[in-house]
Coordinates of C-alpha atoms in Angstrom, one line a residue:
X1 CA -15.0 -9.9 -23.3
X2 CA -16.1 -9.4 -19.6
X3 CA -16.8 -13.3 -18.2
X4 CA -13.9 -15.8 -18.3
X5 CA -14.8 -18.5 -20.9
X6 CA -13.5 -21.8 -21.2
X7 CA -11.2 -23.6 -21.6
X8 CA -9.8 -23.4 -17.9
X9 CA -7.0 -21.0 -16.8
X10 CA -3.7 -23.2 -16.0
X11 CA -0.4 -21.2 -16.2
X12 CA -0.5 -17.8 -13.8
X13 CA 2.2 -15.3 -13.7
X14 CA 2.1 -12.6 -10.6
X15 CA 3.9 -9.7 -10.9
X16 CA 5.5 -8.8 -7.3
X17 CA 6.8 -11.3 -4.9
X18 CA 5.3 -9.1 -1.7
X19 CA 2.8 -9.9 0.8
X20 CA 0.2 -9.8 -1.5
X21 CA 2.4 -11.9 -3.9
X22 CA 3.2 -14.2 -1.7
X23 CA -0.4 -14.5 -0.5
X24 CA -1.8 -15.5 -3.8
X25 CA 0.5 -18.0 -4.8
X26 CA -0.5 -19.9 -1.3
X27 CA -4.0 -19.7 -1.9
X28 CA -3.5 -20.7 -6.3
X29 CA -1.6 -23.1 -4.8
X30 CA -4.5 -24.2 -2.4
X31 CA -6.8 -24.5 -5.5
X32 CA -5.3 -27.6 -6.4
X33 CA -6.2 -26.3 -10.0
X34 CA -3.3 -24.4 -11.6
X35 CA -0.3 -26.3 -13.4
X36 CA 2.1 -23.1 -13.3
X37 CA 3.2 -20.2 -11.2
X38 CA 5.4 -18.2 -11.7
X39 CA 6.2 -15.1 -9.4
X40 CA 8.2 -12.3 -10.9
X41 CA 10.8 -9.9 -7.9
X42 CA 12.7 -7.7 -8.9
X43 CA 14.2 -7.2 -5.6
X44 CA 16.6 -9.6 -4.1
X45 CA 14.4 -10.7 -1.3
X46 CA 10.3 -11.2 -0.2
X47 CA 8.6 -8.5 1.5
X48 CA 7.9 -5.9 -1.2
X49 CA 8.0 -2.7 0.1
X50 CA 9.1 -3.6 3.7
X51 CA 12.7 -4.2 2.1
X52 CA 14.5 -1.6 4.1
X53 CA 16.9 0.7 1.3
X54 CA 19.9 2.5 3.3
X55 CA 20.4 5.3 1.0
X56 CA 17.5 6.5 -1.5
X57 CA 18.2 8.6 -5.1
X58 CA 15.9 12.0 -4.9
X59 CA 17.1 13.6 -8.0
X60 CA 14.3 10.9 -10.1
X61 CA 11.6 13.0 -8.2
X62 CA 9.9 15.7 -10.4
X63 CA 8.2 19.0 -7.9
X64 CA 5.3 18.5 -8.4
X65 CA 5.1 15.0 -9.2
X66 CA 1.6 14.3 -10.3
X67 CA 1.8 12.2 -13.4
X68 CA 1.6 8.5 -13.1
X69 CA 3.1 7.6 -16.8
X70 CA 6.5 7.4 -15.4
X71 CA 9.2 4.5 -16.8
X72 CA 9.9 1.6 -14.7
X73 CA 11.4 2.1 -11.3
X74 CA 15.4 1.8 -11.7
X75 CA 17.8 0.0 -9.0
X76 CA 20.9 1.3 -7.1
X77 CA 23.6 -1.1 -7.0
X78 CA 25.4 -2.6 -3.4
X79 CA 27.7 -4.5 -3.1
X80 CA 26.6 -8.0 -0.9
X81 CA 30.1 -9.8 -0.6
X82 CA 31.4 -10.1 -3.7
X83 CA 28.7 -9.4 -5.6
X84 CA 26.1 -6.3 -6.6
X85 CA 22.7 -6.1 -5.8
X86 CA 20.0 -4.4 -6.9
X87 CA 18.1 -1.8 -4.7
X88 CA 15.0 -0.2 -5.2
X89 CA 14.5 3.1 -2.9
X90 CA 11.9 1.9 -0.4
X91 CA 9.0 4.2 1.7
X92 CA 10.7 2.3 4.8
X93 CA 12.5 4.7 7.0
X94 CA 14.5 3.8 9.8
X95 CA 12.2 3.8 12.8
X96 CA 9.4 2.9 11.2
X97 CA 6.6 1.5 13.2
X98 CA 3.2 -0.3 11.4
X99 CA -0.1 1.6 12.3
X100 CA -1.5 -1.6 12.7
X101 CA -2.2 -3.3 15.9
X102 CA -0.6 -6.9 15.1
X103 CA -3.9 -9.0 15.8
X104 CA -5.2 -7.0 13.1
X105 CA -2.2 -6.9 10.8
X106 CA -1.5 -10.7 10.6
X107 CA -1.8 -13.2 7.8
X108 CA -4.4 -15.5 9.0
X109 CA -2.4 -18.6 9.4
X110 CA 0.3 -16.5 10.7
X111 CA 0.4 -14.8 13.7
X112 CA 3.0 -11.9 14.8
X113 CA 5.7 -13.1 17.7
X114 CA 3.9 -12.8 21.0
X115 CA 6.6 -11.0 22.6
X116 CA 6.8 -8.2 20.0
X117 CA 5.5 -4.7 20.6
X118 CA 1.8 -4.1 19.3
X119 CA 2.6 -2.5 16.6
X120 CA 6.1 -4.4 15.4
X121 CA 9.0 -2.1 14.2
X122 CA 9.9 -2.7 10.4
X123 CA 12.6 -5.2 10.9
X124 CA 10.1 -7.3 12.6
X125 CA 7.5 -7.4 10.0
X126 CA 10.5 -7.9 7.2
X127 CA 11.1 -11.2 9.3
X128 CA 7.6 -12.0 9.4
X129 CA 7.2 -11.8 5.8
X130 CA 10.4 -13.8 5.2
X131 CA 9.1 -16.5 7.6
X132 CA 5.6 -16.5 5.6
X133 CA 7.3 -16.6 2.6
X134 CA 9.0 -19.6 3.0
X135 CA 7.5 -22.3 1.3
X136 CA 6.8 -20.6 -2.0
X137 CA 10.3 -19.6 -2.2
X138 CA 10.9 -22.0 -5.4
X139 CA 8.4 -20.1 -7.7
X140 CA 10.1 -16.5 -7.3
X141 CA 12.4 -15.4 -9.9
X142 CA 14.5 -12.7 -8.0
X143 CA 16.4 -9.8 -9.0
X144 CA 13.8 -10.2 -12.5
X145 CA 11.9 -7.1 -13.5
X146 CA 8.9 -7.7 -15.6
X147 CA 9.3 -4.8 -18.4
X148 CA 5.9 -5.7 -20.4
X149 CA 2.6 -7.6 -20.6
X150 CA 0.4 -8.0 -22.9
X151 CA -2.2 -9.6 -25.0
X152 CA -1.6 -12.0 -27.5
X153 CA -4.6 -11.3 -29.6
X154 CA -7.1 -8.9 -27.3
X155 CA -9.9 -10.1 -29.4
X156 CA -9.8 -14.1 -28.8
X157 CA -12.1 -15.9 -27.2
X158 CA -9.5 -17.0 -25.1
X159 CA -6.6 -14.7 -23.3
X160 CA -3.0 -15.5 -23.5
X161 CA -0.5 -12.9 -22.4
X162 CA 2.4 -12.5 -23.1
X163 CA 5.0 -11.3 -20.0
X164 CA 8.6 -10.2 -21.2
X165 CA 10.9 -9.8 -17.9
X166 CA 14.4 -9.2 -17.9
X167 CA 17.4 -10.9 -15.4
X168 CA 18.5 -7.5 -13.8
X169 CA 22.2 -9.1 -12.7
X170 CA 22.6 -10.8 -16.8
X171 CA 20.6 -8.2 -18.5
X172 CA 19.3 -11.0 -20.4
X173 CA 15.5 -10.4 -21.6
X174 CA 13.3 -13.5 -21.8
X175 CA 9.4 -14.2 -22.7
X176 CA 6.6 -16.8 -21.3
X177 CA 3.0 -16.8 -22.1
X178 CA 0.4 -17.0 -19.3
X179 CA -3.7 -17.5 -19.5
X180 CA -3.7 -15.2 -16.3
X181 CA -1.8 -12.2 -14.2
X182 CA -1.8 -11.0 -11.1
X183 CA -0.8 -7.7 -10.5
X184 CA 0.9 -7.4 -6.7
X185 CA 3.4 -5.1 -7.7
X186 CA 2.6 -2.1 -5.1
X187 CA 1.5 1.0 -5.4
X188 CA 4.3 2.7 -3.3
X189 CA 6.7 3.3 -6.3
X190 CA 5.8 6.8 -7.5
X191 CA 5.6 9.7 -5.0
X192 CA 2.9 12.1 -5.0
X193 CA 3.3 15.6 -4.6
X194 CA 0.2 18.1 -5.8
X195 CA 1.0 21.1 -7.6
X196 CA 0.7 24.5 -5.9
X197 CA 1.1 27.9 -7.5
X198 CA 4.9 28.7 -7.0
X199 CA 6.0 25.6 -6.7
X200 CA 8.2 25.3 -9.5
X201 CA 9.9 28.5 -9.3
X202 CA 10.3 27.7 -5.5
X203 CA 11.8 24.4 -6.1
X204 CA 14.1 26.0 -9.0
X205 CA 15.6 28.4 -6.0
X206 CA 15.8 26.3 -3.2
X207 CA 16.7 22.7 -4.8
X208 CA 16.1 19.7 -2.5
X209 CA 14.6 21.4 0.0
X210 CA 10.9 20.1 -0.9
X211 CA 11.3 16.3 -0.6
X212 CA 8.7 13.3 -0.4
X213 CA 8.4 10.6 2.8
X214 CA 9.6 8.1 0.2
X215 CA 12.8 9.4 1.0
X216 CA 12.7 10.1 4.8
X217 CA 15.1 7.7 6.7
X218 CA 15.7 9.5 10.2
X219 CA 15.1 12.4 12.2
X220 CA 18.7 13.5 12.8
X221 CA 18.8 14.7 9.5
X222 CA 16.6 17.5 9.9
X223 CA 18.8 18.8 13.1
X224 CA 18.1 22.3 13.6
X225 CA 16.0 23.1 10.5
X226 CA 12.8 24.8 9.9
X227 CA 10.8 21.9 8.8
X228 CA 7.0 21.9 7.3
X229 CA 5.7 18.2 7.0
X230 CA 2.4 18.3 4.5
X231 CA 0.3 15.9 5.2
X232 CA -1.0 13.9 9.1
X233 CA -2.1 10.7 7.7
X234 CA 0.2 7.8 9.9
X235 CA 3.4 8.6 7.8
X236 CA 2.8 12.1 8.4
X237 CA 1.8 12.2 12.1
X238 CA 5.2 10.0 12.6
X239 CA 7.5 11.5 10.7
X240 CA 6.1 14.8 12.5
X241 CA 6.7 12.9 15.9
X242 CA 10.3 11.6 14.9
X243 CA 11.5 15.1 13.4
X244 CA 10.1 17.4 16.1
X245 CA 12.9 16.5 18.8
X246 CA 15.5 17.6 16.5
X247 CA 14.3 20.3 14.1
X248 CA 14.3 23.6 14.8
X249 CA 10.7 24.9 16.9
X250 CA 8.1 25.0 16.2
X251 CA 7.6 21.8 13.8
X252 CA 5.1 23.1 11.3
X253 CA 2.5 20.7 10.1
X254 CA 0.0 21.8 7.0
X255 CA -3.1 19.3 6.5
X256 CA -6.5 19.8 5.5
X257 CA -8.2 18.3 8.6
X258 CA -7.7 17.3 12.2
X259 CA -5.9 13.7 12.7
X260 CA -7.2 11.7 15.1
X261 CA -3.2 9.7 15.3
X262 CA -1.8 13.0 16.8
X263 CA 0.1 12.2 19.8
X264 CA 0.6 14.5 22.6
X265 CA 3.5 16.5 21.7
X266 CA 4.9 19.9 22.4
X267 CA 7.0 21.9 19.6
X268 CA 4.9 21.6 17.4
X269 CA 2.0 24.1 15.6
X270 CA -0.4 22.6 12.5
X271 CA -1.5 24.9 9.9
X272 CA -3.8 24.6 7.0
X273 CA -2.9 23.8 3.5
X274 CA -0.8 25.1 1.4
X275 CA -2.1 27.7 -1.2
X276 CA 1.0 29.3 -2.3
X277 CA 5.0 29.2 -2.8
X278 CA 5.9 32.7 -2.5
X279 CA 8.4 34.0 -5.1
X280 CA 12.1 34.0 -4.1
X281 CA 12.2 37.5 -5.0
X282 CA 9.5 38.7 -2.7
X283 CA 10.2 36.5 0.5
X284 CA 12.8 34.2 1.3
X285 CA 11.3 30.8 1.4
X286 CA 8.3 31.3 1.9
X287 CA 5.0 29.8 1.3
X288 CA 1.1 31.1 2.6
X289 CA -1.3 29.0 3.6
X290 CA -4.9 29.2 3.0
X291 CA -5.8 30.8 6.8
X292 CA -3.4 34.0 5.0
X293 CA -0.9 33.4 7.2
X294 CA 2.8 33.2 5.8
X295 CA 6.1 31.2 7.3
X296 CA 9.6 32.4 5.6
X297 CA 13.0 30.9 6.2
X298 CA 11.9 27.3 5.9
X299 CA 14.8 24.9 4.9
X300 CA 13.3 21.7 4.4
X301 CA 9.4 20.9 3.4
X302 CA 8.6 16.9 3.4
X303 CA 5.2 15.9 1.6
X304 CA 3.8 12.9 3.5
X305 CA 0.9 12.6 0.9
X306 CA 0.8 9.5 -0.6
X307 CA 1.5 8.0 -4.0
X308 CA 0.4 7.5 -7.4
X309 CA -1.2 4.3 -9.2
X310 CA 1.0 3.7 -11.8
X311 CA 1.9 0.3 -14.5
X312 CA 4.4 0.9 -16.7
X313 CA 4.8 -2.5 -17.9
X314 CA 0.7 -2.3 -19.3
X315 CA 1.3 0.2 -21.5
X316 CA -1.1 -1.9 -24.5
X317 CA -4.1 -2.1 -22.4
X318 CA -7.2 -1.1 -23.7
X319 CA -9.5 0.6 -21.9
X320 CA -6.7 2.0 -20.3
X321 CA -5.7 1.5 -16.4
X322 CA -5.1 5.1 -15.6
X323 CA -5.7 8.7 -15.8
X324 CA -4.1 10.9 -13.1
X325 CA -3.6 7.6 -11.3
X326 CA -5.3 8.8 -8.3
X327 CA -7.3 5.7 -9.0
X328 CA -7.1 2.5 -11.2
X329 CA -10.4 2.2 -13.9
X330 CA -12.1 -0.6 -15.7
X331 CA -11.9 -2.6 -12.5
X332 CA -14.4 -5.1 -11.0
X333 CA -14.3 -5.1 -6.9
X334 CA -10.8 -3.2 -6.8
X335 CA -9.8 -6.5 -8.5
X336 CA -10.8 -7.8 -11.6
X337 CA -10.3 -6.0 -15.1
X338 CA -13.4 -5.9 -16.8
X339 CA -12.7 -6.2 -20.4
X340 CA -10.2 -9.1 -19.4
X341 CA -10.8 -10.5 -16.0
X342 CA -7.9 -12.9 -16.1
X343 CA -6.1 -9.9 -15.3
X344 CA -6.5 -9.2 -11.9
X345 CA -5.0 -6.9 -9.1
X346 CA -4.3 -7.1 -5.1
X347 CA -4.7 -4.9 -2.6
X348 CA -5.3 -1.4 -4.6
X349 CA -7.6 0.2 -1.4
X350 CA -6.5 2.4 1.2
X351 CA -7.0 2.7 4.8
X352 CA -7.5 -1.4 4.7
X353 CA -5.7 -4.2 6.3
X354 CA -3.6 -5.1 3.5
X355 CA -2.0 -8.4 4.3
X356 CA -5.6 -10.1 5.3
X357 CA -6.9 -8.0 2.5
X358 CA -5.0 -9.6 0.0
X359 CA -5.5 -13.0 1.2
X360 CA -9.3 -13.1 1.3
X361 CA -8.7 -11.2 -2.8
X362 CA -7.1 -14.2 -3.4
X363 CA -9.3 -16.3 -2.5
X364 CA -12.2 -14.8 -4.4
X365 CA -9.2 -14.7 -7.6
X366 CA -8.3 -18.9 -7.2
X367 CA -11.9 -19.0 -7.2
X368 CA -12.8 -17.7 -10.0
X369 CA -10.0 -18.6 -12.1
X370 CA -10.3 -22.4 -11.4
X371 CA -14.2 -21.8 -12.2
X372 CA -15.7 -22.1 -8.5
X373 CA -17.1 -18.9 -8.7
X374 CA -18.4 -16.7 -11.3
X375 CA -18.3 -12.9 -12.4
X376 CA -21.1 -11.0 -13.3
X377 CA -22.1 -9.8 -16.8
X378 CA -19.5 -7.5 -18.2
X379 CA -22.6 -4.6 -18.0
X380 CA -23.2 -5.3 -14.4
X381 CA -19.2 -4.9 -13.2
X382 CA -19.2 -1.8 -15.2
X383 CA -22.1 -0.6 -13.2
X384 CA -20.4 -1.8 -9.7
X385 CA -17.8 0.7 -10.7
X386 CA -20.4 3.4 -12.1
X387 CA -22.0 3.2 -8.7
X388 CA -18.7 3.5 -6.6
X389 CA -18.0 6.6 -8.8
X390 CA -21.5 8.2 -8.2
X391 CA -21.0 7.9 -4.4
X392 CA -17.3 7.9 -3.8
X393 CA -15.6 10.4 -6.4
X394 CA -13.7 9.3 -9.9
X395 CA -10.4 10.1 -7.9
X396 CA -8.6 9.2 -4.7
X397 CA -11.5 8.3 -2.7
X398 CA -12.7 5.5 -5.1
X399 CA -10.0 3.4 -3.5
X400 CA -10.5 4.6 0.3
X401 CA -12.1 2.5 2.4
X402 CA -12.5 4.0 6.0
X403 CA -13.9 2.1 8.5
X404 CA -16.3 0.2 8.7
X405 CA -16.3 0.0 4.7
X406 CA -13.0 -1.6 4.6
X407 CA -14.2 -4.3 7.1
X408 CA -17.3 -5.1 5.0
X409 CA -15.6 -5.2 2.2
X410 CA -13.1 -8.1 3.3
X411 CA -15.9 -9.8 4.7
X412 CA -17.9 -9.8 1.4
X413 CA -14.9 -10.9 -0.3
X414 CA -14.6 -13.4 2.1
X415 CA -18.3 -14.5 2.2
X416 CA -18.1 -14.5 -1.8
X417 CA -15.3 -17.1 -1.8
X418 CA -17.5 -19.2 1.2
X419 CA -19.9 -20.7 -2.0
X420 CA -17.8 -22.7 -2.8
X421 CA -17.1 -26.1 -1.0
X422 CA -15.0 -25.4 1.6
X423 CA -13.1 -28.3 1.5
X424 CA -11.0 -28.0 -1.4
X425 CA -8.8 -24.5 -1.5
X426 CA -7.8 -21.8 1.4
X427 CA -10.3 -19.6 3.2
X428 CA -9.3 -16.0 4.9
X429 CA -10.7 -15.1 7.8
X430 CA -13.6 -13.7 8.9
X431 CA -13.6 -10.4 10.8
X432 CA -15.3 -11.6 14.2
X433 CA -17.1 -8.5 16.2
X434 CA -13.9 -8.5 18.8
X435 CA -11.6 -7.7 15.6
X436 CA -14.1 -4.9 14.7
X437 CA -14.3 -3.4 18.0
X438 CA -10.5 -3.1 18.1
X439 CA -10.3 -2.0 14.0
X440 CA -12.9 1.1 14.7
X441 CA -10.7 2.1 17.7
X442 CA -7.1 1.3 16.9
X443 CA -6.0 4.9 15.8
X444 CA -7.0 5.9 19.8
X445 CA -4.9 2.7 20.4
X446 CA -1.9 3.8 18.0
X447 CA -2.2 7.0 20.2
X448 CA -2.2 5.6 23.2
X449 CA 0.8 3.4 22.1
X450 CA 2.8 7.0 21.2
X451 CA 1.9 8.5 24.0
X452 CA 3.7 5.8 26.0
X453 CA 6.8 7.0 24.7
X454 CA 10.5 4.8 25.0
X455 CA 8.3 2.8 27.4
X456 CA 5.9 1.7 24.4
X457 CA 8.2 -1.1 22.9
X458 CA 7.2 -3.0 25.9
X459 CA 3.7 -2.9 25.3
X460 CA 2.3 -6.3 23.5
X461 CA -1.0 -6.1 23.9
X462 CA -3.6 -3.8 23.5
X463 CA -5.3 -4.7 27.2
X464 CA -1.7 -3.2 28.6
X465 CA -3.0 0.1 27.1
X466 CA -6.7 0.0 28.9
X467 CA -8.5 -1.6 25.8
X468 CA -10.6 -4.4 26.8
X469 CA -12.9 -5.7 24.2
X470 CA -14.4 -8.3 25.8
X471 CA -15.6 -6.6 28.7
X472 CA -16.8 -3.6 26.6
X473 CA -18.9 -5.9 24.2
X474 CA -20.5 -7.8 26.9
X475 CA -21.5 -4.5 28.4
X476 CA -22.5 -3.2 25.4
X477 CA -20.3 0.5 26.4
X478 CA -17.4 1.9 24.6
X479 CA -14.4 2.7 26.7
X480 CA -15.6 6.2 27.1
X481 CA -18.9 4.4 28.3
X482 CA -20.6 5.3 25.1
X483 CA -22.9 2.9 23.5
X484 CA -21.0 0.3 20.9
X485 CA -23.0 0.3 17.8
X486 CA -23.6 -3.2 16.5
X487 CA -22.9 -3.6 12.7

């Protein structure tokens, strides 16, 4: 079908009552357009994937774990007074820290406590997100896990869905139709973990010892082990940090390239990938990387390498979502799907700002859905995605943004949504030149932040740590005194 034809979209269900969740039912509501919303949690609380889980279930995890058609994600149970909850095993661990300078990370009309640390420890940003989530409250069904969407009749002229959820403390299943649905469900649910030859076999011999940063919670657990973290993207780099001052030396890290987040840190030796498990019967857990080189004895390997896209509740779409689920298809600007754009999804890239992200994809999604804005031809979004593929990859990078592309994507986004007249809905904000001065250096600034040490949770600011944007645009010099390029 491609465009969205009349008559006008009304009743919206979003799937996920996260920060990008919560985000788009503030700027629906801002539309002044929409007679329903309904937001669909199936955990007990906002903030999505910031919801701290105590304990975590690793016997759901396949070694290797590389297909995204997995069922949906099943709770623990707790006990919260006299009743049980459900939990869902979170990628929060316990001293988690963002990677996100805070005047970067913040919802736009929302800004971080001033007397927090720069880059606010996960309790922090769970009360932050409770606090933002306030007045939308009333729309979230909690503890209510959407098990299926779908199309009434794919081929009408106009969409209705159809979204069956079920009450996870009743069991009780129940069905309401929708003309649109946002998908803010996360993409932090299934674990990826590539497949390497021996790897099976391995994991067969020496059960649990290859695990997943899903399921890291602290350091003390590693005590005295030889420990090989895969992976120095920011989970990797700080699990390595955390783990290194209580597993046995040397911490062993395995990565494909050089991470500019590495802190200053002794005990600790970084090796290439991984190109083989060794068999148990030839060397005692052992693996060889790709330099030839070979480490024996390890006792516990954690891949810090990311997840898989995955939607098990839209198993009727067609064209279909996924593949390997490296990447999500059939998409329009990471956001709308093509074939059906009142089916639309936040916050899918990586490397990005996700909470402004998801606001200024919300705008652009009111927008359109209310008729402010219009899409493209269904040929011309399928060539926007043709093109991304013929310069990014069909795979993980169609989805990674590094900077500066993830910048001038959010201020298209937001520039696209700036058509309209202003004064009726919510605007995001626009990335000013200060904000991308500080995005283009902030993992020199998470560094500097680490290398602080215990004295870094004092640190509020990123001027404390020798940063000064203003004076370095007005001089037109980097910190280093290199020239600032202008873009």
């Amino acid at each position: 079908m491609g465009s969205l034809p009349e008559p006008p979209i009304r009743r919206i269900a979003i799937i996920g009552g996260g920060p990008a969740g919560v985000a788009a039912a503030k700027y629906l509501i801002a539309e002044k357009h929409f007679e329903k919303i309904d937001i669909y949690e199936q955990q007990a609380t906002t903030g999505g994937a910031w919801n701290y889980s105590e304990r975590s279930v690793e016997s759901t995890i396949d070694v290797p774990q590389t297909d995204p058609d997995q069922p949906l994600d099943q709770p623990t149970w707790r006990r919260n007074g006299k009743v049980s909850v459900p939990v869902f095993t979170s990628p929060m661990y316990d001293r988690l820290e963002t990677n996100i300078p805070k005047p970067l990370m913040s919802y736009s009309d929302t800004p971080f406590p001033p007397d927090c640390q720069l880059f606010p420890h996960r309790d922090v940003v769970t009360d932050y997100l409770e606090r933002y989530a306030a007045e939308v409250k009333p729309l979230i069904q909690f503890q209510t896990q959407v098990v299926d969407v779908r199309l009434q009749n794919p081929h009408a002229i106009h969409d209705v869905w159809t979204v069956r959820s079920e009450n996870l403390i009743s069991g009780q299943q129940s069905t309401a139709t929708y003309d649109a649905v946002i998908v803010s469900s996360g993409h932090y649910t299934i674990p990826f973990i590539p497949s390497v030859p021996g790897m099976k076999e391995w994991n067969n011999a020496y059960p649990s010892t290859i695990s997943h940063s899903k399921f890291f919670r602290r350091p003390e657990d590693f005590v005295n082990k030889k420990v090989l973290v895969v992976g120095n993207a920011a989970s990797g780099v700080d699990i390595a940090a955390q783990i290194v001052s209580y597993c046995a030396p040397p911490l062993l890290i395995s990565s494909r390239s050089e991470s500019f987040l590495l802190s200053a840190t002794t005990g600790r030796e970084e090796r290439p990938e991984i190109t083989e498990f060794i068999s148990p019967s030839v060397r005692n857990r052992a693996v060889r990387f790709s330099d030839g080189r070979v480490e024996a004895d390890i006792t516990a390997i954690v891949y810090c390498t990311g997840y898989l896209y995955s939607y098990p509740f839209l198993p009727s779409l067609r064209p279909h979502l996924l593949s390997d689920g490296l990447r999500v298809r059939n998409l329009f600007q990471h956001i709308f799907y093509i074939a059906h754009p009142s089916l639309a999804f936040l916050t899918l890239p990586m490397r990005i700002l996700p909470f402004p992200l998801c606001e200024a994809q919300a705008a652009v999604i009111a927008r359109v859905w209310s008729h402010r804005l219009q899409l493209p031809s269904a040929t011309r979004m399928h060539d926007w995605e043709a093109g991304v593929v013929a310069a990014k990859g069909a795979a993980k990078g169609f989805h990674t943004q590094n900077f500066p592309e993830d910048f001038d994507y959010h201020n298209a986004l937001h520039d696209w949504a700036a058509q309209t007249d202003r004064t009726v809905g919510k605007m995001p904000h626009r990335w000013t030149e200060r904000e991308r001065w500080l995005r283009e250096r902030f993992p020199a600034i998470k560094k500097a932040f680490a290398d602080r040490g215990e004295a870094r949770h004092g640190v509020t600011t990123v001027e404390e740590l020798g940063f000064d944007s203003e004076a370095c645009l007005e001089s037109g010099r980097d910190d280093a005194g290199a020239v600032v390029q202008r873009v």
